[in-house]
mmCIF file of C-alpha atoms in Angstrom:
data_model
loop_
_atom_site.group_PDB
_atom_site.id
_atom_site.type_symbol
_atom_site.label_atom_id
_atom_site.label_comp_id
_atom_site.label_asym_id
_atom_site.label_seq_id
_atom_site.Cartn_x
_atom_site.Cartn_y
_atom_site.Cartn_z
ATOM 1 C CA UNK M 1 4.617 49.585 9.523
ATOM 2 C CA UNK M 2 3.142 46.573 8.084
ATOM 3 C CA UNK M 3 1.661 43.452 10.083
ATOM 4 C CA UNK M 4 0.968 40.566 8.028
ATOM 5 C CA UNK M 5 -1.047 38.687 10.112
ATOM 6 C CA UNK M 6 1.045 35.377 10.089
ATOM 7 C CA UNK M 7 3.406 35.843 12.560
ATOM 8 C CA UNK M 8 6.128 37.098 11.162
ATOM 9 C CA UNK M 9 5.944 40.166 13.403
ATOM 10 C CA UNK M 10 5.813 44.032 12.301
ATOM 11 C CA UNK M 11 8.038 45.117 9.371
ATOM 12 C CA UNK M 12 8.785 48.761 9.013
ATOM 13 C CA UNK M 13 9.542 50.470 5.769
ATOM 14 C CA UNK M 14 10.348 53.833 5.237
ATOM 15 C CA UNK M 15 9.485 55.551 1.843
ATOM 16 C CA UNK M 16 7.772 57.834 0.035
ATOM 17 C CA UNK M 17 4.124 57.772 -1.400
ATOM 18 C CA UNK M 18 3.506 54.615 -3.649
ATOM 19 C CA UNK M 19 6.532 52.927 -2.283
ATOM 20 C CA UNK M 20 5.771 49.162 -3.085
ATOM 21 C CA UNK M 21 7.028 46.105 -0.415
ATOM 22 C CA UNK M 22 6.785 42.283 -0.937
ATOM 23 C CA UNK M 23 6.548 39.719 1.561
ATOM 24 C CA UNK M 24 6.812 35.973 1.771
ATOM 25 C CA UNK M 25 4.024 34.004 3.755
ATOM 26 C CA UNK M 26 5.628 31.189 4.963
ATOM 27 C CA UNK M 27 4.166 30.047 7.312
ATOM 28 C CA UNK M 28 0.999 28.508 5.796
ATOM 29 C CA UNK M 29 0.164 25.365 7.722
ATOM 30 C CA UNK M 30 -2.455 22.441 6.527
ATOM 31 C CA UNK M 31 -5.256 24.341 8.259
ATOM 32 C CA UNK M 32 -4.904 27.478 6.588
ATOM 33 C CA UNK M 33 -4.601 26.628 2.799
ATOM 34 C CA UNK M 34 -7.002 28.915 0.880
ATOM 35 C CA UNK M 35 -7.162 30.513 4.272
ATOM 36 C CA UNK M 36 -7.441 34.551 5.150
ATOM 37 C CA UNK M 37 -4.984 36.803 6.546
ATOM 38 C CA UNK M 38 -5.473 39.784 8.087
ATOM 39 C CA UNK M 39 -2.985 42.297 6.437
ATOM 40 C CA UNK M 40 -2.634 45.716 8.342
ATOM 41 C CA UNK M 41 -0.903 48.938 7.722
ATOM 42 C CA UNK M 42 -0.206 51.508 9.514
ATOM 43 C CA UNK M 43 1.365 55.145 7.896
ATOM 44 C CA UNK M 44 2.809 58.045 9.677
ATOM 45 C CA UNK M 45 3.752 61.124 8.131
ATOM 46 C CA UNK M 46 6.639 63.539 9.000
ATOM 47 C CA UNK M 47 4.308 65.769 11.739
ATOM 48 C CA UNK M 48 3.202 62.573 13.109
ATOM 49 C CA UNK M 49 -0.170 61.472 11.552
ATOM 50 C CA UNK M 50 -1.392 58.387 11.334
ATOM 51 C CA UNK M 51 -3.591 55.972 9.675
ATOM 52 C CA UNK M 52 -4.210 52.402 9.677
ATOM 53 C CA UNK M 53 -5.839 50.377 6.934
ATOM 54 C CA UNK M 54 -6.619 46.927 6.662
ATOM 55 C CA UNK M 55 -7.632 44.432 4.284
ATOM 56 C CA UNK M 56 -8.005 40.465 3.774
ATOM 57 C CA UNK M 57 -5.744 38.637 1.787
ATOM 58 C CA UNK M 58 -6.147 35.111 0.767
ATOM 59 C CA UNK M 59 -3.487 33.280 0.508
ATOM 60 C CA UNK M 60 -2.893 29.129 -1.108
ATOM 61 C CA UNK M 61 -0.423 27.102 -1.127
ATOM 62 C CA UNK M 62 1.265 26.253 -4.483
ATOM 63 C CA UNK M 63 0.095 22.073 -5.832
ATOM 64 C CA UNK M 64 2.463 20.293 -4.064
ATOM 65 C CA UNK M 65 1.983 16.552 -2.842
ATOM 66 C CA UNK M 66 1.186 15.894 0.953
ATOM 67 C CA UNK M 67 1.814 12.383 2.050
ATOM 68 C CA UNK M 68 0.264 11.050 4.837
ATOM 69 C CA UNK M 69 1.227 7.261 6.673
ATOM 70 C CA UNK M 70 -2.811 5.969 7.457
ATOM 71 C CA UNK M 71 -1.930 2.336 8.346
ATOM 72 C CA UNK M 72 0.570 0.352 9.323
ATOM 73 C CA UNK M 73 -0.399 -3.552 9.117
ATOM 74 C CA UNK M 74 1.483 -6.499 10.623
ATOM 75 C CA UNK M 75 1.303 -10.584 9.599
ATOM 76 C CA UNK M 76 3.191 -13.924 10.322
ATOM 77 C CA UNK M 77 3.996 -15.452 13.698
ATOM 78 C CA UNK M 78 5.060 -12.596 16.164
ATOM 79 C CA UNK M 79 7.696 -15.168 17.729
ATOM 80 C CA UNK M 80 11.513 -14.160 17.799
ATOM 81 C CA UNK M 81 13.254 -15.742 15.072
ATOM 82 C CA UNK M 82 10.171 -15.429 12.585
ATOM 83 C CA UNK M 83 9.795 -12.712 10.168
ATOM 84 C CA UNK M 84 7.043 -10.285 10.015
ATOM 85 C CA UNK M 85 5.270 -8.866 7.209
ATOM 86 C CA UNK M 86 4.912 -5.018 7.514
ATOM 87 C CA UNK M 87 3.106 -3.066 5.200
ATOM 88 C CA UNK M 88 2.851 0.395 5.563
ATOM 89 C CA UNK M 89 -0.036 2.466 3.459
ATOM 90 C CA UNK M 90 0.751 5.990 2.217
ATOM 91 C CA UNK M 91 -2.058 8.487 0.852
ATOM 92 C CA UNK M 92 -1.333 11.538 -0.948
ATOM 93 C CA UNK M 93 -3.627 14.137 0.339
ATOM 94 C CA UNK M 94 -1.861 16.494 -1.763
ATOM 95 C CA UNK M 95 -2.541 18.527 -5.196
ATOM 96 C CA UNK M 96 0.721 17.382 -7.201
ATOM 97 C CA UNK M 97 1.605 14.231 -7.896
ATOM 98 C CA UNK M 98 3.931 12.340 -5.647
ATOM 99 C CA UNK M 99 7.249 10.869 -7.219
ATOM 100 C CA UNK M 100 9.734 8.710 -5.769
ATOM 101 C CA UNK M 101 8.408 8.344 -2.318
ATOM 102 C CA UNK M 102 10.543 6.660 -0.128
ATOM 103 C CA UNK M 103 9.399 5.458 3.179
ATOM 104 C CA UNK M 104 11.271 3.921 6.256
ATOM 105 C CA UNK M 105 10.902 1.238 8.505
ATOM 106 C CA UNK M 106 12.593 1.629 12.399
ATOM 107 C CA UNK M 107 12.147 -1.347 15.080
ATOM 108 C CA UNK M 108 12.847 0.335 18.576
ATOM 109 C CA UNK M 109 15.130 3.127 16.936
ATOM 110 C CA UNK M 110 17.203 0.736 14.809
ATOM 111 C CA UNK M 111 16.441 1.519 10.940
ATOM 112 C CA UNK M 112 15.141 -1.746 9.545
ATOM 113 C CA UNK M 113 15.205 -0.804 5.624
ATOM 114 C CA UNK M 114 13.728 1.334 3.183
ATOM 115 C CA UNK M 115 11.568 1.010 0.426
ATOM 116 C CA UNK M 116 10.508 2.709 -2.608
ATOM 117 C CA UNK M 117 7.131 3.615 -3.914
ATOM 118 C CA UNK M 118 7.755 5.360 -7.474
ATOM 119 C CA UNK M 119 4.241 6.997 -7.767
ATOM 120 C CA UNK M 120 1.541 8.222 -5.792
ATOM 121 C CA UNK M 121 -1.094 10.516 -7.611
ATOM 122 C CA UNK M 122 -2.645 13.595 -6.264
ATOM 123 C CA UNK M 123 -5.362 13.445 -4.595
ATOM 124 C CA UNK M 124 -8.575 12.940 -5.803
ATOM 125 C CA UNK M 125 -6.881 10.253 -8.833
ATOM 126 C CA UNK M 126 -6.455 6.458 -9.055
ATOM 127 C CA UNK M 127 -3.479 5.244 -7.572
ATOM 128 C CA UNK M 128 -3.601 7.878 -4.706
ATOM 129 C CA UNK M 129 -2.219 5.386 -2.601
ATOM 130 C CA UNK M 130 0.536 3.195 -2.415
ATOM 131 C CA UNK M 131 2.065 0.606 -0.312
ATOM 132 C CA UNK M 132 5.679 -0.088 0.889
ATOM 133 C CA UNK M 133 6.444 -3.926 2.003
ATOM 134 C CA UNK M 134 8.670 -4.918 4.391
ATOM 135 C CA UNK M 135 10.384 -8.102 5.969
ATOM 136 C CA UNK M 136 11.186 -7.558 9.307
ATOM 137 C CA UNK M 137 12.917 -10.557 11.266
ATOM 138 C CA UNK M 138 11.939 -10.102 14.686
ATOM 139 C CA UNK M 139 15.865 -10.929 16.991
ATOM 140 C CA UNK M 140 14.253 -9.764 20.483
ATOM 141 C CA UNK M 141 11.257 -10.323 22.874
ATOM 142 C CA UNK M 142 8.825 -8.329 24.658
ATOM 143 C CA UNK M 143 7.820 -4.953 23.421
ATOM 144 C CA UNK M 144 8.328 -3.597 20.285
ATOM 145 C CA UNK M 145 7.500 -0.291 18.887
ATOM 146 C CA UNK M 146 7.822 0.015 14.954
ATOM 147 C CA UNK M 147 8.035 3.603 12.908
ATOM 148 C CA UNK M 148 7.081 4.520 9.447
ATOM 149 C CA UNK M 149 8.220 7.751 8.143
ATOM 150 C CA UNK M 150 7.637 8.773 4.272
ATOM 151 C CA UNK M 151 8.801 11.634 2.245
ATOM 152 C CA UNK M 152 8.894 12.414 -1.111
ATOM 153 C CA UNK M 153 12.359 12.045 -2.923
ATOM 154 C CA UNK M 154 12.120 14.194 -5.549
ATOM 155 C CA UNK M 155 10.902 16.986 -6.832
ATOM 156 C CA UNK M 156 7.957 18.613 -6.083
ATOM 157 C CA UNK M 157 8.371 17.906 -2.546
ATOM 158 C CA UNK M 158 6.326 18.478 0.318
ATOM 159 C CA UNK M 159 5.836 21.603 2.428
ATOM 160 C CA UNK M 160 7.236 21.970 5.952
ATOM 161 C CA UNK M 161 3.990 22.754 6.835
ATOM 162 C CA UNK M 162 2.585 19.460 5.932
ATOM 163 C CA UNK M 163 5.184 16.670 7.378
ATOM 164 C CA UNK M 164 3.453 16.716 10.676
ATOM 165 C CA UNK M 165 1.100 13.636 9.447
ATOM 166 C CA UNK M 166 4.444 12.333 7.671
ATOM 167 C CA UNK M 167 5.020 9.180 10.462
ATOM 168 C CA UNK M 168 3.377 6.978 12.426
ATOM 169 C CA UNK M 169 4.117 4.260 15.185
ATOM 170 C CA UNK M 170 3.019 0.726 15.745
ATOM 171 C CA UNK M 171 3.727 -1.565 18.662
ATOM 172 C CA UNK M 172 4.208 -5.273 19.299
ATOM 173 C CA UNK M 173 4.885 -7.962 21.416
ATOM 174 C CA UNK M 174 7.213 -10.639 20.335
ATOM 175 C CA UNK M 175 6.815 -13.698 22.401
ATOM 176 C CA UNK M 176 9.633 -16.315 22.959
ATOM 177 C CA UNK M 177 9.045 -19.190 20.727
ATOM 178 C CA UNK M 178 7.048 -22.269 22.328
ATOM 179 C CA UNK M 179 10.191 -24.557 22.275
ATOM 180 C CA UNK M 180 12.139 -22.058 25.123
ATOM 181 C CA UNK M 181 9.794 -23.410 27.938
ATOM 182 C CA UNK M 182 9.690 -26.995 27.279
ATOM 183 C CA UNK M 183 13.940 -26.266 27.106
ATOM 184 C CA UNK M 184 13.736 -24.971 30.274
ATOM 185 C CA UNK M 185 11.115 -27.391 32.061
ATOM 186 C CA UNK M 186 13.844 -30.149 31.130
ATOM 187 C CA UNK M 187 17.105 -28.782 30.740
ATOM 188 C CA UNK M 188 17.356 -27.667 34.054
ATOM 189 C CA UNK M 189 16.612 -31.394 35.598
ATOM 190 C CA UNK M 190 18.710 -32.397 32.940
ATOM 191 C CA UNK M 191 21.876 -30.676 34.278
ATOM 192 C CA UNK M 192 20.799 -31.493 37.904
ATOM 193 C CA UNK M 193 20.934 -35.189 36.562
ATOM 194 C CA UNK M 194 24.261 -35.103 35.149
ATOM 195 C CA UNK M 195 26.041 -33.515 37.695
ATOM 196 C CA UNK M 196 24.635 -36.201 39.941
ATOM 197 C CA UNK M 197 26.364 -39.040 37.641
ATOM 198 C CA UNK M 198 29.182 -37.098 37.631
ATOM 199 C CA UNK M 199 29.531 -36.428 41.065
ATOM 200 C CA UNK M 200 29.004 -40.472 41.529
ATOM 201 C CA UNK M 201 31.318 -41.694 38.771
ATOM 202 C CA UNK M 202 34.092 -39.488 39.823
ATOM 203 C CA UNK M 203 34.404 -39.740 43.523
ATOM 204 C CA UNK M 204 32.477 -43.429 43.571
ATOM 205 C CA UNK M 205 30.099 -44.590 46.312
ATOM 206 C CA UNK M 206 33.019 -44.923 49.172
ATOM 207 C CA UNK M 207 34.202 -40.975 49.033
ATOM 208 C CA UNK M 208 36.842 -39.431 47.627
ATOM 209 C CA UNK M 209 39.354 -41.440 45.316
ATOM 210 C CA UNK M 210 42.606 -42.834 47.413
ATOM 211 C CA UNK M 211 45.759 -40.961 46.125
ATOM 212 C CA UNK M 212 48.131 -43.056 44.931
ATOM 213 C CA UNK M 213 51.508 -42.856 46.958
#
């Protein structure tokens, strides 16, 4: 029986002496690139012997990019009806080169737009960074929660392993714009005012309006 120490559980084989398996790790996460794993086997003969052996194995990842959301920065007038700037900076912590990265934009759930950022390098190089700009026109008050998510649309892409970094959320608070109050300070004696007039005009300052006969 074999146990590679990853999680994949025990794997029993059954052959004779020099009988060679293979097994795929993974389950590598961000932690445990370049990391150690504790590989254990365990033989039993045909009267019932057995004996374990153990050994480290290292095991990397292969270069693959790993893109990472660190910022997400808002400007204009956060006023419905105005449009807000949102930039959203993506790093690639990665060891291959990062092509076609496409990142999204979500206000309260509802997708906003995408954008494309042709090239990030690997880490380590110029240009490890890039930046996606958006134009978001802000149609409702009160809170707001934004949400970036990146990923790499072509080839080499990312590992599962790493996508955990691969978003990130930013809230706001649009405001009604400064015009609403000062509407509603006068409109509202406004319409109190004109049904006055109209209540005078139409039924005059003696009552109600004789019907003709």
């Amino acid at each position: 029986t074999w146990n590679f120490g990853d999680g994949s559980g025990v794997q029993v084989f059954t052959g004779k002496a020099g009988f060679n398996v293979s097994h795929v790790f993974n389950r590598v996460s961000s932690e445990e690139q370049n990391g150690v794993f504790m590989v254990n086997l365990t033989t039993e003969d045909s009267f019932g012997n057995t004996a374990t052996h153990t050994k480290p194995i290292r095991i990397t990842l292969e270069s693959l990019p790993d893109l990472a959301i660190d910022k997400i920065s808002l400007s204009g007038e956060f006023v419905k009806g105005k449009t807000v700037t949102v930039k959203v900076n993506v790093t690639n912590y990665g060891s291959a080169d990062a092509n076609t990265v496409k990142v999204h934009l979500y206000a309260n759930g509802e997708k906003v737009g995408t954008q494309t950022i042709n090239f990030i390098a690997k880490s380590g190089d110029d240009d490890s960074t890039g930046t996606a700009t958006f134009k978001w026109d802000a149609k409702d008050t009160g809170n707001i929660t934004l949400k970036a998510k990146a990923e790499t649309g072509a080839a080499p892409f990312e590992h599962e392993s790493t996508l955990i970094d691969n978003e990130m959320e930013r809230f706001i608070t649009i405001e009604r714009p400064d015009w609403w109050d000062w509407a509603v300070w006068i409109g509202i004696p406004l319409v109190v005012l004109i049904a006055v007039l109209v209540y005078y005009f139409v039924w005059g300052r003696e009552g109600a309006p004789m019907r003709k006969k």
